[in-house]
């Protein structure tokens, strides 16, 4: 059976995801336990694992209580071994995690944090990338360098266009406002801005996005774009330099 995904908005602008395949259930980044537990109870689901993308509290604060209630196992990056309490299984790039018959490859996506990982369910065409790629944006560089985050974006951009991207936050509207300031004539971005504002005014999620859409609207995936480079006066810079410049502008936007 394929992987089904239920998105749960928590803590104002975080998303946690409940994944079900066959008789197994995983939750990605439970920043709080109660709403996840309530959902599991209401749907008669038995939690088997917690998949952590990184060690920040708004992604792991629900771990301990969910583990205590369900006996589930906690998966996270080897590099976060001492930062994610009660971790049972440590992961590195290339490792495979299963949820029932669904399989995820672990992709190292450092930048936001050094140990940040993403879970790519290739057959199901779904990526859970925490605070790496956001719709039309990117996570803040709390621990990593622009080069590291730019390399992480390159890995994600290399996935097929129809892969759905499930990120950790609903930041799309403000990301789009910023994107418009550096990528001014992008017709795809202008169209996306309209879609996003309609969805948000109806209180609808803008997630998942897709790899193909991000390549069209996300300035951090468009560091080689001629007009963006011209606008920034960075025609001859490397992609990582352009990436770093855009990230800096976003930080003070
Ligand atoms: Zn974070």
mmCIF file of C-alpha atoms and ligand atoms in Angstrom:
data_model
loop_
_atom_site.group_PDB
_atom_site.id
_atom_site.type_symbol
_atom_site.label_atom_id
_atom_site.label_comp_id
_atom_site.label_asym_id
_atom_site.label_seq_id
_atom_site.Cartn_x
_atom_site.Cartn_y
_atom_site.Cartn_z
ATOM 1 C CA UNK A 1 0.000 0.000 0.000
ATOM 2 C CA UNK A 2 1.266 3.486 -0.781
ATOM 3 C CA UNK A 3 2.100 6.088 1.775
ATOM 4 C CA UNK A 4 -0.736 8.302 2.961
ATOM 5 C CA UNK A 5 0.065 11.645 4.560
ATOM 6 C CA UNK A 6 -2.005 13.638 6.995
ATOM 7 C CA UNK A 7 -0.835 17.173 7.666
ATOM 8 C CA UNK A 8 -1.377 18.586 11.145
ATOM 9 C CA UNK A 9 -0.836 22.330 11.694
ATOM 10 C CA UNK A 10 0.666 22.907 15.153
ATOM 11 C CA UNK A 11 2.206 25.724 17.203
ATOM 12 C CA UNK A 12 0.853 28.456 14.935
ATOM 13 C CA UNK A 13 2.926 27.938 11.812
ATOM 14 C CA UNK A 14 4.580 24.502 12.090
ATOM 15 C CA UNK A 15 3.452 21.389 10.260
ATOM 16 C CA UNK A 16 3.795 17.879 11.590
ATOM 17 C CA UNK A 17 2.969 14.965 9.311
ATOM 18 C CA UNK A 18 1.406 11.611 10.102
ATOM 19 C CA UNK A 19 2.434 8.933 7.629
ATOM 20 C CA UNK A 20 0.595 5.642 7.249
ATOM 21 C CA UNK A 21 1.535 2.632 5.164
ATOM 22 C CA UNK A 22 0.103 -0.854 5.778
ATOM 23 C CA UNK A 23 -0.095 -1.246 9.549
ATOM 24 C CA UNK A 24 2.684 1.165 10.406
ATOM 25 C CA UNK A 25 2.452 4.812 11.388
ATOM 26 C CA UNK A 26 5.204 7.428 11.573
ATOM 27 C CA UNK A 27 5.073 11.045 12.590
ATOM 28 C CA UNK A 28 7.503 13.592 11.175
ATOM 29 C CA UNK A 29 8.651 16.380 13.537
ATOM 30 C CA UNK A 30 6.046 16.348 16.317
ATOM 31 C CA UNK A 31 6.747 19.731 17.910
ATOM 32 C CA UNK A 32 3.950 19.028 20.367
ATOM 33 C CA UNK A 33 2.436 15.702 21.475
ATOM 34 C CA UNK A 34 -1.247 16.249 22.277
ATOM 35 C CA UNK A 35 -2.744 17.046 18.849
ATOM 36 C CA UNK A 36 -0.753 14.188 17.311
ATOM 37 C CA UNK A 37 -1.905 11.789 20.009
ATOM 38 C CA UNK A 38 -5.524 12.936 19.629
ATOM 39 C CA UNK A 39 -5.379 12.338 15.876
ATOM 40 C CA UNK A 40 -3.882 8.864 16.360
ATOM 41 C CA UNK A 41 -6.578 7.958 18.899
ATOM 42 C CA UNK A 42 -9.404 9.298 16.736
ATOM 43 C CA UNK A 43 -8.194 7.246 13.781
ATOM 44 C CA UNK A 44 -7.251 4.160 15.753
ATOM 45 C CA UNK A 45 -3.633 4.371 14.628
ATOM 46 C CA UNK A 46 -0.723 2.841 16.545
ATOM 47 C CA UNK A 47 2.426 4.943 16.295
ATOM 48 C CA UNK A 48 5.527 2.971 15.265
ATOM 49 C CA UNK A 49 8.117 5.684 14.721
ATOM 50 C CA UNK A 50 9.021 9.347 14.966
ATOM 51 C CA UNK A 51 11.135 10.719 12.115
ATOM 52 C CA UNK A 52 13.109 13.812 13.103
ATOM 53 C CA UNK A 53 14.554 16.186 10.526
ATOM 54 C CA UNK A 54 16.566 18.215 13.058
ATOM 55 C CA UNK A 55 16.964 18.977 16.741
ATOM 56 C CA UNK A 56 15.004 22.237 17.170
ATOM 57 C CA UNK A 57 12.366 22.212 19.892
ATOM 58 C CA UNK A 58 9.475 23.125 17.623
ATOM 59 C CA UNK A 59 10.168 19.852 15.758
ATOM 60 C CA UNK A 60 10.984 17.448 18.629
ATOM 61 C CA UNK A 61 9.237 18.702 21.772
ATOM 62 C CA UNK A 62 6.461 16.110 21.403
ATOM 63 C CA UNK A 63 8.862 13.173 21.065
ATOM 64 C CA UNK A 64 9.175 12.102 24.699
ATOM 65 C CA UNK A 65 5.468 12.028 25.475
ATOM 66 C CA UNK A 66 4.562 10.240 22.236
ATOM 67 C CA UNK A 67 7.270 7.644 22.859
ATOM 68 C CA UNK A 68 6.094 7.127 26.424
ATOM 69 C CA UNK A 69 2.476 6.681 25.342
ATOM 70 C CA UNK A 70 3.104 4.470 22.305
ATOM 71 C CA UNK A 71 6.492 2.785 22.743
ATOM 72 C CA UNK A 72 7.469 4.038 19.278
ATOM 73 C CA UNK A 73 11.094 4.364 18.131
ATOM 74 C CA UNK A 74 12.746 7.714 17.467
ATOM 75 C CA UNK A 75 14.856 8.204 14.332
ATOM 76 C CA UNK A 76 17.169 11.154 13.743
ATOM 77 C CA UNK A 77 20.543 12.172 12.397
ATOM 78 C CA UNK A 78 23.703 10.655 13.856
ATOM 79 C CA UNK A 79 24.982 14.223 14.132
ATOM 80 C CA UNK A 80 21.986 15.062 16.365
ATOM 81 C CA UNK A 81 22.554 12.025 18.607
ATOM 82 C CA UNK A 82 23.197 14.191 21.657
ATOM 83 C CA UNK A 83 20.621 16.814 20.752
ATOM 84 C CA UNK A 84 17.534 14.631 20.260
ATOM 85 C CA UNK A 85 16.663 13.031 23.610
ATOM 86 C CA UNK A 86 15.664 9.331 23.629
ATOM 87 C CA UNK A 87 16.843 8.760 20.048
ATOM 88 C CA UNK A 88 16.795 5.030 19.177
ATOM 89 C CA UNK A 89 18.127 4.900 15.606
ATOM 90 C CA UNK A 90 20.716 7.249 14.146
ATOM 91 C CA UNK A 91 20.770 7.982 10.417
ATOM 92 C CA UNK A 92 23.219 9.150 7.786
ATOM 93 C CA UNK A 93 22.912 9.966 4.100
ATOM 94 C CA UNK A 94 21.919 6.895 2.108
ATOM 95 C CA UNK A 95 20.290 5.062 5.019
ATOM 96 C CA UNK A 96 16.804 3.733 4.392
ATOM 97 C CA UNK A 97 13.859 4.100 6.777
ATOM 98 C CA UNK A 98 10.658 2.113 6.297
ATOM 99 C CA UNK A 99 7.054 2.856 7.204
ATOM 100 C CA UNK A 100 5.144 -0.334 6.411
ATOM 101 C CA UNK A 101 6.025 -1.063 2.802
ATOM 102 C CA UNK A 102 7.011 2.543 2.056
ATOM 103 C CA UNK A 103 10.709 3.300 1.948
ATOM 104 C CA UNK A 104 12.505 6.595 2.515
ATOM 105 C CA UNK A 105 16.070 7.407 1.629
ATOM 106 C CA UNK A 106 17.841 9.703 4.046
ATOM 107 C CA UNK A 107 19.391 12.758 2.404
ATOM 108 C CA UNK A 108 21.830 14.900 4.399
ATOM 109 C CA UNK A 109 20.610 18.507 4.021
ATOM 110 C CA UNK A 110 22.822 20.629 6.301
ATOM 111 C CA UNK A 111 22.476 24.413 6.466
ATOM 112 C CA UNK A 112 19.640 25.295 8.851
ATOM 113 C CA UNK A 113 21.432 22.975 11.308
ATOM 114 C CA UNK A 114 24.547 20.913 10.655
ATOM 115 C CA UNK A 115 22.846 17.571 11.246
ATOM 116 C CA UNK A 116 19.660 18.353 9.313
ATOM 117 C CA UNK A 117 18.322 15.411 7.252
ATOM 118 C CA UNK A 118 15.433 14.940 4.833
ATOM 119 C CA UNK A 119 13.369 11.823 4.126
ATOM 120 C CA UNK A 120 12.712 11.015 0.474
ATOM 121 C CA UNK A 121 10.031 8.443 -0.363
ATOM 122 C CA UNK A 122 10.988 7.945 -4.008
ATOM 123 C CA UNK A 123 8.246 5.488 -4.994
ATOM 124 C CA UNK A 124 5.600 7.654 -3.310
ATOM 125 C CA UNK A 125 7.139 10.865 -4.688
ATOM 126 C CA UNK A 126 7.211 12.645 -1.344
ATOM 127 C CA UNK A 127 9.973 14.574 0.396
ATOM 128 C CA UNK A 128 9.934 15.630 4.057
ATOM 129 C CA UNK A 129 12.594 18.303 4.289
ATOM 130 C CA UNK A 130 11.966 20.058 7.625
ATOM 131 C CA UNK A 131 13.462 23.551 7.601
ATOM 132 C CA UNK A 132 15.548 23.209 4.426
ATOM 133 C CA UNK A 133 13.351 24.089 1.417
ATOM 134 C CA UNK A 134 10.201 26.047 2.243
ATOM 135 C CA UNK A 135 7.635 26.949 -0.402
ATOM 136 C CA UNK A 136 9.316 29.904 -2.166
ATOM 137 C CA UNK A 137 11.914 30.104 0.595
ATOM 138 C CA UNK A 138 14.571 28.450 2.715
ATOM 139 C CA UNK A 139 15.366 27.863 6.383
ATOM 140 C CA UNK A 140 17.565 30.276 8.261
ATOM 141 C CA UNK A 141 21.245 29.419 8.445
ATOM 142 C CA UNK A 142 21.532 28.903 12.199
ATOM 143 C CA UNK A 143 24.495 26.513 12.024
ATOM 144 C CA UNK A 144 25.563 25.988 8.428
ATOM 145 C CA UNK A 145 27.074 28.140 5.687
ATOM 146 C CA UNK A 146 25.460 29.417 2.469
ATOM 147 C CA UNK A 147 27.632 26.903 0.585
ATOM 148 C CA UNK A 148 26.248 24.003 2.663
ATOM 149 C CA UNK A 149 22.631 25.105 2.240
ATOM 150 C CA UNK A 150 23.177 25.770 -1.459
ATOM 151 C CA UNK A 151 24.581 22.232 -1.831
ATOM 152 C CA UNK A 152 21.541 20.872 0.048
ATOM 153 C CA UNK A 153 19.233 22.776 -2.304
ATOM 154 C CA UNK A 154 21.090 21.316 -5.296
ATOM 155 C CA UNK A 155 20.447 17.785 -4.006
ATOM 156 C CA UNK A 156 16.752 18.530 -3.553
ATOM 157 C CA UNK A 157 16.436 20.303 -6.909
ATOM 158 C CA UNK A 158 17.833 17.163 -8.568
ATOM 159 C CA UNK A 159 14.755 15.144 -7.510
ATOM 160 C CA UNK A 160 11.979 14.667 -10.083
ATOM 161 C CA UNK A 161 9.717 17.681 -10.685
ATOM 162 C CA UNK A 162 6.564 15.869 -9.558
ATOM 163 C CA UNK A 163 7.892 15.040 -6.082
ATOM 164 C CA UNK A 164 5.723 16.650 -3.401
ATOM 165 C CA UNK A 165 7.654 18.729 -0.872
ATOM 166 C CA UNK A 166 6.401 18.702 2.737
ATOM 167 C CA UNK A 167 8.289 21.310 4.741
ATOM 168 C CA UNK A 168 8.215 22.268 8.399
ATOM 169 C CA UNK A 169 6.434 25.619 8.308
ATOM 170 C CA UNK A 170 3.672 27.668 6.682
ATOM 171 C CA UNK A 171 5.872 30.631 5.750
ATOM 172 C CA UNK A 172 4.812 30.811 2.118
ATOM 173 C CA UNK A 173 3.036 34.182 2.047
ATOM 174 C CA UNK A 174 5.969 36.080 3.567
ATOM 175 C CA UNK A 175 8.443 34.072 1.469
ATOM 176 C CA UNK A 176 6.597 35.085 -1.685
ATOM 177 C CA UNK A 177 6.612 38.750 -0.672
ATOM 178 C CA UNK A 178 10.369 38.568 -0.289
ATOM 179 C CA UNK A 179 10.868 36.520 -3.481
ATOM 180 C CA UNK A 180 9.077 39.219 -5.467
ATOM 181 C CA UNK A 181 11.680 41.744 -4.303
ATOM 182 C CA UNK A 182 14.579 39.836 -5.893
ATOM 183 C CA UNK A 183 12.833 38.045 -8.778
ATOM 184 C CA UNK A 184 10.659 40.890 -9.993
ATOM 185 C CA UNK A 185 9.577 39.878 -13.446
ATOM 186 C CA UNK A 186 9.003 36.183 -12.883
ATOM 187 C CA UNK A 187 5.503 35.487 -14.239
ATOM 188 C CA UNK A 188 5.333 32.094 -12.476
ATOM 189 C CA UNK A 189 6.052 33.812 -9.171
ATOM 190 C CA UNK A 190 3.400 36.461 -9.787
ATOM 191 C CA UNK A 191 0.855 33.706 -10.516
ATOM 192 C CA UNK A 192 1.980 31.777 -7.430
ATOM 193 C CA UNK A 193 1.586 34.882 -5.257
ATOM 194 C CA UNK A 194 -2.053 35.061 -6.317
ATOM 195 C CA UNK A 195 -2.661 31.371 -5.551
ATOM 196 C CA UNK A 196 -0.990 31.691 -2.152
ATOM 197 C CA UNK A 197 -2.940 34.766 -1.163
ATOM 198 C CA UNK A 198 -6.233 33.073 -2.130
ATOM 199 C CA UNK A 199 -5.354 29.955 -0.149
ATOM 200 C CA UNK A 200 -4.212 31.868 2.915
ATOM 201 C CA UNK A 201 -7.274 34.102 2.944
ATOM 202 C CA UNK A 202 -9.328 30.878 3.072
ATOM 203 C CA UNK A 203 -7.031 29.595 5.818
ATOM 204 C CA UNK A 204 -5.853 26.753 3.552
ATOM 205 C CA UNK A 205 -2.357 25.247 3.635
ATOM 206 C CA UNK A 206 -0.003 26.058 0.769
ATOM 207 C CA UNK A 207 1.911 22.842 1.446
ATOM 208 C CA UNK A 208 2.810 20.489 -0.167
ATOM 209 C CA UNK A 209 4.615 22.272 -2.909
ATOM 210 C CA UNK A 210 6.518 20.385 -5.632
ATOM 211 C CA UNK A 211 10.101 20.346 -6.861
ATOM 212 C CA UNK A 212 8.945 21.594 -10.272
ATOM 213 C CA UNK A 213 7.064 24.539 -8.761
ATOM 214 C CA UNK A 214 9.964 25.452 -6.478
ATOM 215 C CA UNK A 215 12.300 25.595 -9.464
ATOM 216 C CA UNK A 216 9.923 28.192 -10.935
ATOM 217 C CA UNK A 217 9.228 30.343 -7.864
ATOM 218 C CA UNK A 218 11.878 29.803 -5.177
ATOM 219 C CA UNK A 219 14.691 32.381 -5.509
ATOM 220 C CA UNK A 220 17.029 30.081 -3.563
ATOM 221 C CA UNK A 221 16.613 27.489 -6.336
ATOM 222 C CA UNK A 222 17.108 30.135 -8.998
ATOM 223 C CA UNK A 223 20.582 31.383 -8.116
ATOM 224 C CA UNK A 224 21.725 30.891 -11.706
ATOM 225 C CA UNK A 225 18.851 32.994 -13.109
ATOM 226 C CA UNK A 226 20.150 35.800 -15.278
ATOM 227 C CA UNK A 227 17.665 38.471 -14.170
ATOM 228 C CA UNK A 228 18.105 37.722 -10.457
ATOM 229 C CA UNK A 229 21.876 37.983 -10.897
ATOM 230 C CA UNK A 230 21.561 41.233 -12.815
ATOM 231 C CA UNK A 231 19.280 42.661 -10.145
ATOM 232 C CA UNK A 232 21.853 41.753 -7.464
ATOM 233 C CA UNK A 233 24.827 42.913 -9.542
ATOM 234 C CA UNK A 234 26.275 39.414 -9.247
ATOM 235 C CA UNK A 235 26.585 38.300 -12.874
ATOM 236 C CA UNK A 236 29.896 36.509 -12.306
ATOM 237 C CA UNK A 237 29.385 35.140 -8.789
ATOM 238 C CA UNK A 238 29.080 31.455 -7.893
ATOM 239 C CA UNK A 239 25.622 30.039 -7.145
ATOM 240 C CA UNK A 240 26.563 29.733 -3.469
ATOM 241 C CA UNK A 241 27.545 33.404 -3.363
ATOM 242 C CA UNK A 242 24.221 34.410 -4.903
ATOM 243 C CA UNK A 243 22.476 32.069 -2.463
ATOM 244 C CA UNK A 244 24.264 33.705 0.482
ATOM 245 C CA UNK A 245 23.380 37.173 -0.766
ATOM 246 C CA UNK A 246 19.681 36.292 -1.128
ATOM 247 C CA UNK A 247 19.662 34.657 2.324
ATOM 248 C CA UNK A 248 21.210 37.807 3.828
ATOM 249 C CA UNK A 249 18.613 40.016 2.156
ATOM 250 C CA UNK A 250 15.818 37.778 3.446
ATOM 251 C CA UNK A 251 17.233 37.947 6.985
ATOM 252 C CA UNK A 252 16.788 41.709 6.990
ATOM 253 C CA UNK A 253 13.649 41.896 4.817
HETATM 254 ZN ZN1 LIG B 1 14.395 24.529 12.838
#
